[in-house]
Coordinates of C-alpha atoms in Angstrom, one line a residue:
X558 CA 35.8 64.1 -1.8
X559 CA 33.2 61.3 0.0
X560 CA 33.7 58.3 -0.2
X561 CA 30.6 55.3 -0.2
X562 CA 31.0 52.5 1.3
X563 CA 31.6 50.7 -1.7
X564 CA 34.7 52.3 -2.9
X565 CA 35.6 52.4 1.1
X566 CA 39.6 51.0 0.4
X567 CA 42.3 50.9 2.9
X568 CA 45.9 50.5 1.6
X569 CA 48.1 48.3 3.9
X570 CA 51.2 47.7 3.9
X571 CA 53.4 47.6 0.6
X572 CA 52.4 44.8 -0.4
X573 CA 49.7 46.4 -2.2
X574 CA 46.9 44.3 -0.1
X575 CA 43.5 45.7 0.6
X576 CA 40.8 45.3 3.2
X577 CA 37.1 46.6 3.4
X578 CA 36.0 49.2 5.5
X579 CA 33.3 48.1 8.0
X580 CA 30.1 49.4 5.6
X581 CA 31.1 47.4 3.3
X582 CA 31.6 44.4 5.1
X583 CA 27.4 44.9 7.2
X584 CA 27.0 45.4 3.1
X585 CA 28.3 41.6 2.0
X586 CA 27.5 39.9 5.5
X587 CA 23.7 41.1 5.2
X588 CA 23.5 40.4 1.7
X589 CA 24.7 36.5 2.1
X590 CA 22.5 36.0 5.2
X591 CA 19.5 37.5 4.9
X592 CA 19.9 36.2 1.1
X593 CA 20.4 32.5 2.3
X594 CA 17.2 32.8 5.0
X595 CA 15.0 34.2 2.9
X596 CA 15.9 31.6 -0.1
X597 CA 16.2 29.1 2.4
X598 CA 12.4 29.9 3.5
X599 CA 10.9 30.4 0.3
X600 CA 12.2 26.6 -0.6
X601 CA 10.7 25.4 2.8
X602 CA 7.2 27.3 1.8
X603 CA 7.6 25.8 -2.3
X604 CA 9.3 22.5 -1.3
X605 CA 6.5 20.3 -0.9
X606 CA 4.8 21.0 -4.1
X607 CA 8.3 19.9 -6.2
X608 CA 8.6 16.9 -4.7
X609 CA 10.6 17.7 -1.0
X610 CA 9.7 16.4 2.4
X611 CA 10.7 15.2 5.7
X612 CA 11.2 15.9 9.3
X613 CA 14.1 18.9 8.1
X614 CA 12.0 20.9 6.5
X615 CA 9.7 22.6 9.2
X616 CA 13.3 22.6 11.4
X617 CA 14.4 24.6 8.4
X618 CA 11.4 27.0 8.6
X619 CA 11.9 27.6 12.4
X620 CA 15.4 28.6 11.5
X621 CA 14.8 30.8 8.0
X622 CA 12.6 33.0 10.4
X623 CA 14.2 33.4 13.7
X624 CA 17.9 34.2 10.8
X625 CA 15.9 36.8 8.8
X626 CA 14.8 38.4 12.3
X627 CA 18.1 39.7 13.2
X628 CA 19.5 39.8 9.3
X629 CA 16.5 41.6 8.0
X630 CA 18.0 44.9 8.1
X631 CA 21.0 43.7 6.5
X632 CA 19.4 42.7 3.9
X633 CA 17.8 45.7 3.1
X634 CA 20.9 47.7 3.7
X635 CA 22.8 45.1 1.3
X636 CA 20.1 45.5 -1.5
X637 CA 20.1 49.4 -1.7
X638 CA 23.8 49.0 -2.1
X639 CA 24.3 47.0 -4.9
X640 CA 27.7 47.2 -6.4
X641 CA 28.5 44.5 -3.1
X642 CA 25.1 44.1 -2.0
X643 CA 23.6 42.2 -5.6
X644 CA 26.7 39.3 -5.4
X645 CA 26.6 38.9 -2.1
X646 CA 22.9 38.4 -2.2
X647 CA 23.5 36.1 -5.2
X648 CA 26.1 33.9 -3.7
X649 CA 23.9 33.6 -0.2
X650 CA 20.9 32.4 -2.4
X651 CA 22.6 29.5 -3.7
X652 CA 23.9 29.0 -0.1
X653 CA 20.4 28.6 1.2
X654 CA 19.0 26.5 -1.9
X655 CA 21.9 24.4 -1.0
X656 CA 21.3 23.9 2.7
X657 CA 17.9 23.4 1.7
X658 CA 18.9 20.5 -1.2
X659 CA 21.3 18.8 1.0
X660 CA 18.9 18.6 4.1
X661 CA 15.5 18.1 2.9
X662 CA 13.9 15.0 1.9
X663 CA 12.0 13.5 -1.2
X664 CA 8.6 14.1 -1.0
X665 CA 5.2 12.6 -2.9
X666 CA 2.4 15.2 -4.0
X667 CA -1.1 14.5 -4.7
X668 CA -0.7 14.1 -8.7
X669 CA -4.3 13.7 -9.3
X670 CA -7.5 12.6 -7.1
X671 CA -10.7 11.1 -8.4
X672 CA -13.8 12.5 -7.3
X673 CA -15.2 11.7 -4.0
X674 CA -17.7 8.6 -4.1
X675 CA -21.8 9.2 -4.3
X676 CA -23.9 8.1 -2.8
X677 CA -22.3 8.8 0.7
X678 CA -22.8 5.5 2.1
X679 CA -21.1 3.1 -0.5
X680 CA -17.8 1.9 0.4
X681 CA -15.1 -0.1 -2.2
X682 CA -14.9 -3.9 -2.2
X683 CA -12.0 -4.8 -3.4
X684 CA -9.6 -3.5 -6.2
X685 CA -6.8 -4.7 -9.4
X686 CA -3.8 -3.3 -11.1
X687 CA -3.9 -4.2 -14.9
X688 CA -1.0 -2.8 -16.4
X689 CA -1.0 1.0 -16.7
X690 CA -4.9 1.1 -15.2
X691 CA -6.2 0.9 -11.7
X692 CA -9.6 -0.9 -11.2
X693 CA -11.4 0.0 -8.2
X694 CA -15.0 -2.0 -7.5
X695 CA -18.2 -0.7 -5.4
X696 CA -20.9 -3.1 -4.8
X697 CA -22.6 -0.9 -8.1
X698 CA -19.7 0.4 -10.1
X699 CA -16.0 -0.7 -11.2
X700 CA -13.9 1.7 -12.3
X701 CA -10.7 1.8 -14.6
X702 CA -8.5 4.8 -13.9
X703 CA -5.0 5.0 -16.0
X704 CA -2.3 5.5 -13.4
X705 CA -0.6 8.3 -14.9
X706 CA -3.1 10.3 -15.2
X707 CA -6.3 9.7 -13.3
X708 CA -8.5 9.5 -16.4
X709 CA -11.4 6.8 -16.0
X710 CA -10.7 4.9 -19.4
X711 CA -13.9 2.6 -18.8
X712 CA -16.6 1.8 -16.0
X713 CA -19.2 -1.2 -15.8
X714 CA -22.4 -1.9 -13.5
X715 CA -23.3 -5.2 -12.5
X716 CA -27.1 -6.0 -14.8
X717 CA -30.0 -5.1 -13.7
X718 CA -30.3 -4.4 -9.9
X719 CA -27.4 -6.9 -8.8
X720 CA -24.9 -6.0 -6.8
X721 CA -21.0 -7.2 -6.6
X722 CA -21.0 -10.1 -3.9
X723 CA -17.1 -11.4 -5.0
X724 CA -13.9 -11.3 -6.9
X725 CA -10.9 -12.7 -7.6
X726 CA -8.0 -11.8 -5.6
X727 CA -6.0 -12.6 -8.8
X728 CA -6.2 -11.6 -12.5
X729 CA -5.0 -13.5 -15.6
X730 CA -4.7 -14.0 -19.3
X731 CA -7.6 -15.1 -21.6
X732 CA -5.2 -16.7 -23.8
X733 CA -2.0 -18.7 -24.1
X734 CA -0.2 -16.6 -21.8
X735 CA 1.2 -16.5 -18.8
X736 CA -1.1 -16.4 -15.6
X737 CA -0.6 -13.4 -13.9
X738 CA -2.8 -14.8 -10.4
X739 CA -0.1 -15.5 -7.9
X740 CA -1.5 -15.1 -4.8
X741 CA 1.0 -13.4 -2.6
X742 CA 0.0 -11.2 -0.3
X743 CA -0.7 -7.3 -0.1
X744 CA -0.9 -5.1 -3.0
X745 CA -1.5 -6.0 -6.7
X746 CA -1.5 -8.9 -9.1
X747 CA -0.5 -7.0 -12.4
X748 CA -1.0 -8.4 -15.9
X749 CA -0.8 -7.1 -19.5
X750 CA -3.2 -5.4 -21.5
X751 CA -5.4 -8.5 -21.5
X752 CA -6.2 -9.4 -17.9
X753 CA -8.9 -10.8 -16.8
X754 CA -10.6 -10.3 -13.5
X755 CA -13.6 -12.1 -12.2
X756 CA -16.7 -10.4 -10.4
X757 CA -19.6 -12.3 -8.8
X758 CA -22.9 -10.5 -8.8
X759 CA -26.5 -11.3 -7.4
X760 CA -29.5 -9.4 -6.2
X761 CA -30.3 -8.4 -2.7
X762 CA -30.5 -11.0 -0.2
X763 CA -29.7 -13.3 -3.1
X764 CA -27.0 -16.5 -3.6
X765 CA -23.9 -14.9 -5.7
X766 CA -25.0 -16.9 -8.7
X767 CA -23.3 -15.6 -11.4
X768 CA -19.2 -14.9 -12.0
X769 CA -18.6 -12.5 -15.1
X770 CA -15.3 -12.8 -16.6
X771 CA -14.2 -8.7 -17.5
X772 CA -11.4 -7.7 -19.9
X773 CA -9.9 -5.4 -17.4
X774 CA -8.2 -3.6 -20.4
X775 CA -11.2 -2.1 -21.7
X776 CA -14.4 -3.3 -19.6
X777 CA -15.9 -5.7 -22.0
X778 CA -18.1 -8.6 -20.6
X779 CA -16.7 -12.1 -21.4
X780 CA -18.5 -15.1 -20.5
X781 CA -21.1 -15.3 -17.5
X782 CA -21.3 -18.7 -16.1
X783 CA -24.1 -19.5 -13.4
X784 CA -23.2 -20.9 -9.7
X785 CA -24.7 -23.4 -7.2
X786 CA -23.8 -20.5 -4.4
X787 CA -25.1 -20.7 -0.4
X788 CA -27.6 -17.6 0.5
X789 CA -26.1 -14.0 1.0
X790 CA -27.3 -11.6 3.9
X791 CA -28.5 -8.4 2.2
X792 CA -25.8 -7.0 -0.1
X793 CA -22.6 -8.7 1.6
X794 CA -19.7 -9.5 -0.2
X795 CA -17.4 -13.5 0.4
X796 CA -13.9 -13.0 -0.2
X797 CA -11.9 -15.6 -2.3
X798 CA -14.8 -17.6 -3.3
X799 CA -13.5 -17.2 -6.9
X800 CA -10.1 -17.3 -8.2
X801 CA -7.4 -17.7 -11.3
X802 CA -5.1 -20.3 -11.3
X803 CA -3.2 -20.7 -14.3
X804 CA -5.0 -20.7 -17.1
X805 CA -8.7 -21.8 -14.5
X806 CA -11.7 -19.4 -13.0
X807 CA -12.1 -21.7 -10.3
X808 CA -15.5 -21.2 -8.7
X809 CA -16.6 -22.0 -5.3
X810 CA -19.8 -24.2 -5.2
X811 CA -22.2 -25.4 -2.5
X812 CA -20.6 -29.0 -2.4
X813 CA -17.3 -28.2 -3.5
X814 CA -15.4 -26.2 -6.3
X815 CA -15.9 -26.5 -10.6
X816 CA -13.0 -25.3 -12.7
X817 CA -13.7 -23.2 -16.0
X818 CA -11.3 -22.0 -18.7
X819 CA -10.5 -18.2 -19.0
X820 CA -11.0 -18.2 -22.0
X821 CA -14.7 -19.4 -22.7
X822 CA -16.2 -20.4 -19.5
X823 CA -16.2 -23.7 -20.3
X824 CA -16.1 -26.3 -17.7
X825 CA -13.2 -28.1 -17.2
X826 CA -12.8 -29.9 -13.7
X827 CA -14.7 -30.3 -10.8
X828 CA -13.7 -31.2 -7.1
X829 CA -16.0 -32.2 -4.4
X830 CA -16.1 -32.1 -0.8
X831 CA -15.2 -34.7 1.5
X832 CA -18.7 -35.9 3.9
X833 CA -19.4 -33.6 6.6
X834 CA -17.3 -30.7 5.0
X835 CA -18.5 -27.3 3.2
X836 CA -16.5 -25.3 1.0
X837 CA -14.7 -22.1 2.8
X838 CA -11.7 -20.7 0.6
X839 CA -10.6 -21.1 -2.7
X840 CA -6.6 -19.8 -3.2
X841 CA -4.9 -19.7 -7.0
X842 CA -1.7 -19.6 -8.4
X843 CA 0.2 -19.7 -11.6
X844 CA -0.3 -23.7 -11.6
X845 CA -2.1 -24.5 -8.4
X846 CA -5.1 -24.5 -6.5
X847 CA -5.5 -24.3 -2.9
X848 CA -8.9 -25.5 -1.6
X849 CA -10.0 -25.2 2.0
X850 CA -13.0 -26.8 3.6
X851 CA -14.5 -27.0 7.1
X852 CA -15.6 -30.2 8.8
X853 CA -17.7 -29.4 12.0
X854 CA -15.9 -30.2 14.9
X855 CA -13.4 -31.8 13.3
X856 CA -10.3 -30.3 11.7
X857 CA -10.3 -28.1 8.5
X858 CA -9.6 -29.8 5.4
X859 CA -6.9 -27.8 3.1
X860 CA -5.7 -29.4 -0.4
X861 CA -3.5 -28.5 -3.2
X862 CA -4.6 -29.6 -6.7
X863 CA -3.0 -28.9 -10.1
X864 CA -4.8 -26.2 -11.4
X865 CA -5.0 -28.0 -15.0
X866 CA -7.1 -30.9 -14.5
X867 CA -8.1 -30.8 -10.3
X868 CA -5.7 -34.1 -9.4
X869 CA -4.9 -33.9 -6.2
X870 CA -1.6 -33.1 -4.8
X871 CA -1.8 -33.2 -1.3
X872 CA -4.0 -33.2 1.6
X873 CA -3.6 -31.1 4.7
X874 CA -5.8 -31.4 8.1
X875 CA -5.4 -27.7 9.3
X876 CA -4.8 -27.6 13.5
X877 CA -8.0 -26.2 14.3
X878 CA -10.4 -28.6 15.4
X879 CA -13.3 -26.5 16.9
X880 CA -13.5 -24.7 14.4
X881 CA -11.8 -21.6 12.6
X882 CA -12.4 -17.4 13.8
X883 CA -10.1 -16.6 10.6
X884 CA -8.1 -18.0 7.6
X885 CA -6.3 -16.6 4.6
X886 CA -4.2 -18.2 2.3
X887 CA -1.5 -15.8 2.3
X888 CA 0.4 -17.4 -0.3
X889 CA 0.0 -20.4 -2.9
X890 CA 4.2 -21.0 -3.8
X891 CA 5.3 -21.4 -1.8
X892 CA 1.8 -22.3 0.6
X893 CA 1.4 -20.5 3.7
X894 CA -1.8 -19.9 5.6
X895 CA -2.9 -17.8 8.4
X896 CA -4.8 -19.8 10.4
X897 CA -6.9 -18.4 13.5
X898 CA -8.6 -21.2 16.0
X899 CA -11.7 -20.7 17.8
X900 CA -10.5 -21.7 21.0
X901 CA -8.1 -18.9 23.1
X902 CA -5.3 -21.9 23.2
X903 CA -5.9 -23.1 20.0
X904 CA -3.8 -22.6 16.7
X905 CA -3.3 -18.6 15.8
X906 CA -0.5 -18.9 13.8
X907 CA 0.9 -18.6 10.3
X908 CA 1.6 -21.8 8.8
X909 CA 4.1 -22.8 6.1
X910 CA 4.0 -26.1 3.8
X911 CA 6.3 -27.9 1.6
X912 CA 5.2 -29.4 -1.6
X913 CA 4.5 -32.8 -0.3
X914 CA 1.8 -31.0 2.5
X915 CA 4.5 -31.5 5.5
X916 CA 4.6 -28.5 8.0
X917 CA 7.7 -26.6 7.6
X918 CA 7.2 -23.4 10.1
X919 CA 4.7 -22.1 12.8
X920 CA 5.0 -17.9 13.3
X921 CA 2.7 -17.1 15.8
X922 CA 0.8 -13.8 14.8
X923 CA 1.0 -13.0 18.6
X924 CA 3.9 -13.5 19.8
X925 CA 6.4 -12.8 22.8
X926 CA 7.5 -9.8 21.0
X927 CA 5.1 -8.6 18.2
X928 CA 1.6 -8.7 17.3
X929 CA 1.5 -9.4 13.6
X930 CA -1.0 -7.7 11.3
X931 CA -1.4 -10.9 9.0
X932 CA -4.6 -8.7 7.6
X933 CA -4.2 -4.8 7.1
X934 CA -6.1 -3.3 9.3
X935 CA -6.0 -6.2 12.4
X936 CA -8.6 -7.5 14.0
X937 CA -11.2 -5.9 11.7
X938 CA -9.2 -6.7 9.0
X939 CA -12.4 -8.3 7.0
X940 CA -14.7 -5.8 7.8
X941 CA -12.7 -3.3 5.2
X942 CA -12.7 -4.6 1.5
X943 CA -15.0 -7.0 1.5
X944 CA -14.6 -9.1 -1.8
X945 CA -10.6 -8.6 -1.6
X946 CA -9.2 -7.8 2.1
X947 CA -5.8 -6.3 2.1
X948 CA -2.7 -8.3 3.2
X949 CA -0.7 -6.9 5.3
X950 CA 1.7 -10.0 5.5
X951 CA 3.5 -10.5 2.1
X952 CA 5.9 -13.6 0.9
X953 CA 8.7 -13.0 -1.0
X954 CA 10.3 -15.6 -1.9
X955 CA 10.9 -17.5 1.3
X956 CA 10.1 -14.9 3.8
X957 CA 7.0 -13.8 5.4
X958 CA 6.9 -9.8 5.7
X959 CA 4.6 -8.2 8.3
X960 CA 4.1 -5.1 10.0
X961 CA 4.6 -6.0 13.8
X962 CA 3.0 -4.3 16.7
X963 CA 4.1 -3.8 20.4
X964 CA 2.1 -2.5 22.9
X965 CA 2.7 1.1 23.4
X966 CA 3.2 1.7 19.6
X967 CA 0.7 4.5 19.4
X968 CA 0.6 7.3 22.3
X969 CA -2.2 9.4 22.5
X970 CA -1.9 12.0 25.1
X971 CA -5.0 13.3 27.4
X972 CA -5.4 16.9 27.8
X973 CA -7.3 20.0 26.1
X974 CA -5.3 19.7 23.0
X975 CA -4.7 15.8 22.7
X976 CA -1.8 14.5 20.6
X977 CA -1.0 11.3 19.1
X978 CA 3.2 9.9 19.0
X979 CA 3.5 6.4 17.1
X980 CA 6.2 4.3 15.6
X981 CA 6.0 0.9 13.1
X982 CA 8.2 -1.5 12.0
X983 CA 8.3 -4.2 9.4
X984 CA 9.7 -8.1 10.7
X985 CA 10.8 -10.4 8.3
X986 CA 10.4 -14.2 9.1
X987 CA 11.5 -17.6 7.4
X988 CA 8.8 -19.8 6.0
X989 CA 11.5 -22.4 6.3
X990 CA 12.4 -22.8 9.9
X991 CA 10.1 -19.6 11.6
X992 CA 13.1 -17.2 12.8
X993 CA 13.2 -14.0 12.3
X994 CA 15.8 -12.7 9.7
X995 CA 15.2 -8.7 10.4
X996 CA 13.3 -5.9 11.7
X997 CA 12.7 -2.4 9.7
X998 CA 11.6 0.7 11.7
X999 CA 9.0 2.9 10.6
X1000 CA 7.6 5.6 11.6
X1001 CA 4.4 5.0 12.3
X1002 CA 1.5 2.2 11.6
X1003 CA 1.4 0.4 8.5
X1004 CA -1.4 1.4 6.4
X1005 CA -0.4 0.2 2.9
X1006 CA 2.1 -2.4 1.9
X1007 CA 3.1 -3.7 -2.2
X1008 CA 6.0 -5.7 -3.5
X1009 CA 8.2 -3.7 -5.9
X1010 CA 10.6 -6.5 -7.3
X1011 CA 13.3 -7.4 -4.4
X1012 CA 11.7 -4.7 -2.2
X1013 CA 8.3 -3.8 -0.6
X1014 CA 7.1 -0.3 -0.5
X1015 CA 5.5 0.6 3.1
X1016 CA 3.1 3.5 3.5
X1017 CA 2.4 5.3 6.7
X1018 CA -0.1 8.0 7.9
X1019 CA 2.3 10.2 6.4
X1020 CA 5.5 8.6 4.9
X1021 CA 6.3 6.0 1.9
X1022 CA 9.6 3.7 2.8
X1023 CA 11.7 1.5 0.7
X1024 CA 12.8 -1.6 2.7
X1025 CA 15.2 -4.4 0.8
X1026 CA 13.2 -7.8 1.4
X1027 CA 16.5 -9.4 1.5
X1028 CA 18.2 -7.4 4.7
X1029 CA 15.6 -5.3 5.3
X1030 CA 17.3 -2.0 5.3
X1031 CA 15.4 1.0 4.4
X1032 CA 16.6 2.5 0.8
X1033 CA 14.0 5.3 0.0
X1034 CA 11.9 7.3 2.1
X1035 CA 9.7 9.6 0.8
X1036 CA 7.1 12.0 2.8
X1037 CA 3.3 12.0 1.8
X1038 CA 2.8 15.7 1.2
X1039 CA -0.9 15.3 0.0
X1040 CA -3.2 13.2 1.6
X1041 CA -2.8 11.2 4.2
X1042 CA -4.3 7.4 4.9
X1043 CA -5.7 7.3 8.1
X1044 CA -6.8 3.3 7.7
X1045 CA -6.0 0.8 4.8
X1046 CA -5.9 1.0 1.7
X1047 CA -4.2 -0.8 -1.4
X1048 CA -1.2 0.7 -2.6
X1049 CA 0.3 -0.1 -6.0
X1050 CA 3.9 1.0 -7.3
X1051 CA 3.6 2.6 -11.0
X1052 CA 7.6 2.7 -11.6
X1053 CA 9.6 6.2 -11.6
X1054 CA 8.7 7.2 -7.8
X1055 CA 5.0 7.0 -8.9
X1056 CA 2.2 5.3 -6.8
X1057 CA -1.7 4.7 -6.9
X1058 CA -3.6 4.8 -3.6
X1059 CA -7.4 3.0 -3.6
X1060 CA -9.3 3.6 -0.4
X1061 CA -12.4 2.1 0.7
X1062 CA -14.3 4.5 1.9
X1063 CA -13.5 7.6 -0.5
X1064 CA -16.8 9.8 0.5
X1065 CA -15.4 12.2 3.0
X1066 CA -11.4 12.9 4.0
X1067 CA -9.5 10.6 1.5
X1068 CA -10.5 10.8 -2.6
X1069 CA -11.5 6.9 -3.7
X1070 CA -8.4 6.6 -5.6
X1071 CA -5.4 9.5 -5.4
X1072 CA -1.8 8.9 -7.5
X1073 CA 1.2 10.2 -6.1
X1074 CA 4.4 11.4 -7.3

């Protein structure tokens, strides 16, 4: 009688123990390894679009095809044999699922994508997160999207044939509650279902005369207050010539800076100028204002007033006599300020104050080891955004986070098929004394940056990281499956591993505004 591989049983011994004949054994072996390939493979090719990434999973590709070259047969063999074949086929699927689980990384898909921007050549301004909606602003149009979902819950157009020429970097509370216009550096100042953002509009080649106040939860026009502005070039939009602070619009004026309430629009401080000086900046946080102002030749004049009634608290002359290339008030509480000098040996540093206006730190944004990208997007930093640059240093609590840059960072090799190598980091710096508490690698250029509680979330070309502000080690990092940022944009953090991505120019390779998740 003949006997199949299957029932192929040799008796050994009298201990009654048994061992497979070689069939069965190609039978089992075939069936667990071309089982654990393939699987192994098919989670490599479906991976991605379940939320798995990183560097693993095209080594695990590479591998899943040259194993199923020489187990392919076996396979085969194992599967028209299935009394051994079916369990052993069985057992090497879970094996390759849990290769595949073990080794692969998280990974962020495209969750939904807004439709690209017409007409080709407008570009983004500036941007808010309100809660559960993201508000992106053109020069003609602000959307609100909801974050979950992608749906546009409401959209408003400047009147008539003006144009947006500012907003507030900040957003607050109409009423009794608490401000929500910290000014802190990149990413979003979120607020409840009643914030409040504020968008100056003009006409071509007209002064921004008017500020609108805009209930960002459903797009409803608040007060419009007129203001004394300067002229405006064509269409071009001033950043942080409005603000919130506290409970205050504060609004930046020809000879200095008038204070209005949230609520109404009513008036209810002004500040002026000292002789010789013209308004520049205008910075606001939950209960103060920064005010900056520059004097000719003679050094800048920065103050910080109370944002409730405009009293003075102190007076700062900035070191950049000269004149200034840059400035940014990258924080309000505690006050630091990027400040840039005409001259090549003048001030180019980021500056850190203590309550009373006394200097407490100078980081120098270029260093003996790092170039710092106090703006996202570097020396063109104001050319992107216009209303509302991006940050790309942040403060948390007392540390000043920034992606450094040395040279060499990005490697772009000549030849017919040119490639491009990078690597990024993250340096963390005391706005008490200036030294540098840590450093954070990264894999590439920063491109998108947002405080999440004690941690700020990083986004790369391709990658979003995790780093603890406190030590600076990396907890999370998850791959960008979808689309990738090729320059800034803002990043926000919707909680559960979700994220909302605004770019500027969303005509062409990147959607204007893309969540991930």
């Amino acid at each position: 009688m003949a006997v199949g591989p299957e029932d192929s049983v040799v008796r050994a011994g009298r201990g009654g123990r048994s061992a497979w004949g070689k069939d069965t054994w190609i039978v089992i072996a075939g069936g667990v390894l071309g089982a654990m390939f393939a699987s192994m493979g098919l989670a490599v090719l479906f991976g991605p679009t379940n939320g798995f990434g990183g560097d693993s999973l095209g080594y695990m590709g590479i591998i899943s095809i040259l194993g199923l070259m020489p187990c392919g047969a076996g396979f085969v063999w194992a599967l028209i044999h299935p009394r051994f074949g079916l369990p052993s086929a069985a057992v090497g699927a879970l094996l390759g699922l849990g290769i595949f689980v073990t080794f692969a990384g998280d990974g962020l898909d495209d969750s939904w994508t807004a439709p690209l921007d017409r007409p080709s050549t407008t570009r983004a301004v500036g941007s808010w997160t309100a809660g559960d909606l993201v508000v992106r602003v053109r020069p003609d149009l602000v959307v609100a999207y909801r974050s979950a979902t992608g749906a546009v819950v409401w959209r408003w157009s400047p009147p008539g044939e003006d144009s947006v020429c500012a907003m507030s970097r900040g957003i607050g509370q109409g009423g009794a509650g608490q401000s929500a216009a910290g000014q802190g550096g990149a990413g979003q100042s979120a607020a409840g279902p009643g914030g409040i953002g504020l968008i100056g509009h003009s006409p071509h080649d007209k002064p921004c005369a008017a500020v609108t106040a805009l209930d960002l939860s459903d797009g409803r026009e608040g007060w419009t207050t007129a203001v004394d502005a300067p002229a405006r070039d064509g269409d071009a939009a001033a950043p942080d010539v409005v603000a919130v602070a506290g409970q205050q619009a504060v609004l930046q004026e020809k000879g200095g800076w008038r204070a209005v309430r949230l609520t109404d629009g009513g008036t209810a401080w002004r500040t002026t100028v000292d002789p010789g000086c013209a308004p520049l900046q205008v910075a606001g946080g939950a209960a103060d204002v920064v005010t900056v102002a520059q004097c000719g030749e003679a050094a800048p004049v920065l103050r910080s007033l109370a944002a409730a009634d405009g009293q003075e608290r102190s007076r700062i002359a900035l070191p950049a006599a000269g004149g200034l290339k840059n400035l940014a008030v990258v924080s309000v509480e505690p006050l630091a300020v990027w400040v840039d000098a005409q001259g090549e040996r003048g001030t180019h540093a980021v500056l850190s104050y203590d309550r009373a206006g006394r200097q407490r730190a100078s980081i120098p944004v270029s260093g003996e080891e790092y170039d710092l990208d106090v703006m996202l997007g570097g020396l063109h930093a104001f050319d992107e955004f216009d209303a509302r640059p991006l940050f790309g240093g942040v403060v948390v609590g007392d540390l000043f986070i920034v992606p450094g840059e040395k040279p060499g960072d990005v490697r772009i090799s000549d030849g017919r098929h040119p490639s491009r190598s990078a690597t990024g980091r993250l340096v963390a710096y005391s706005l008490a004394d200036g030294g540098q508490r840590w450093t954070a690698g990264l894999d590439d250029q920063v491109t998108g940056l947002v405080v999440d509680g004690t941690s700020v979330w990083a986004m790369t070309r391709a990658r979003i990281t995790r780093v603890d502000t406190a030590t600076g080690r990396r907890s999370a990092e998850m791959d960008v499956n979808g689309t990738a940022s090729l320059y800034p944009v803002d990043l926000s953090a919707s909680g559960s591993g979700r994220f909302t991505v605004v770019a500027e120019d969303g005509t062409r390779d990147e959607p204007p505004v893309r969540g991930m998740g």
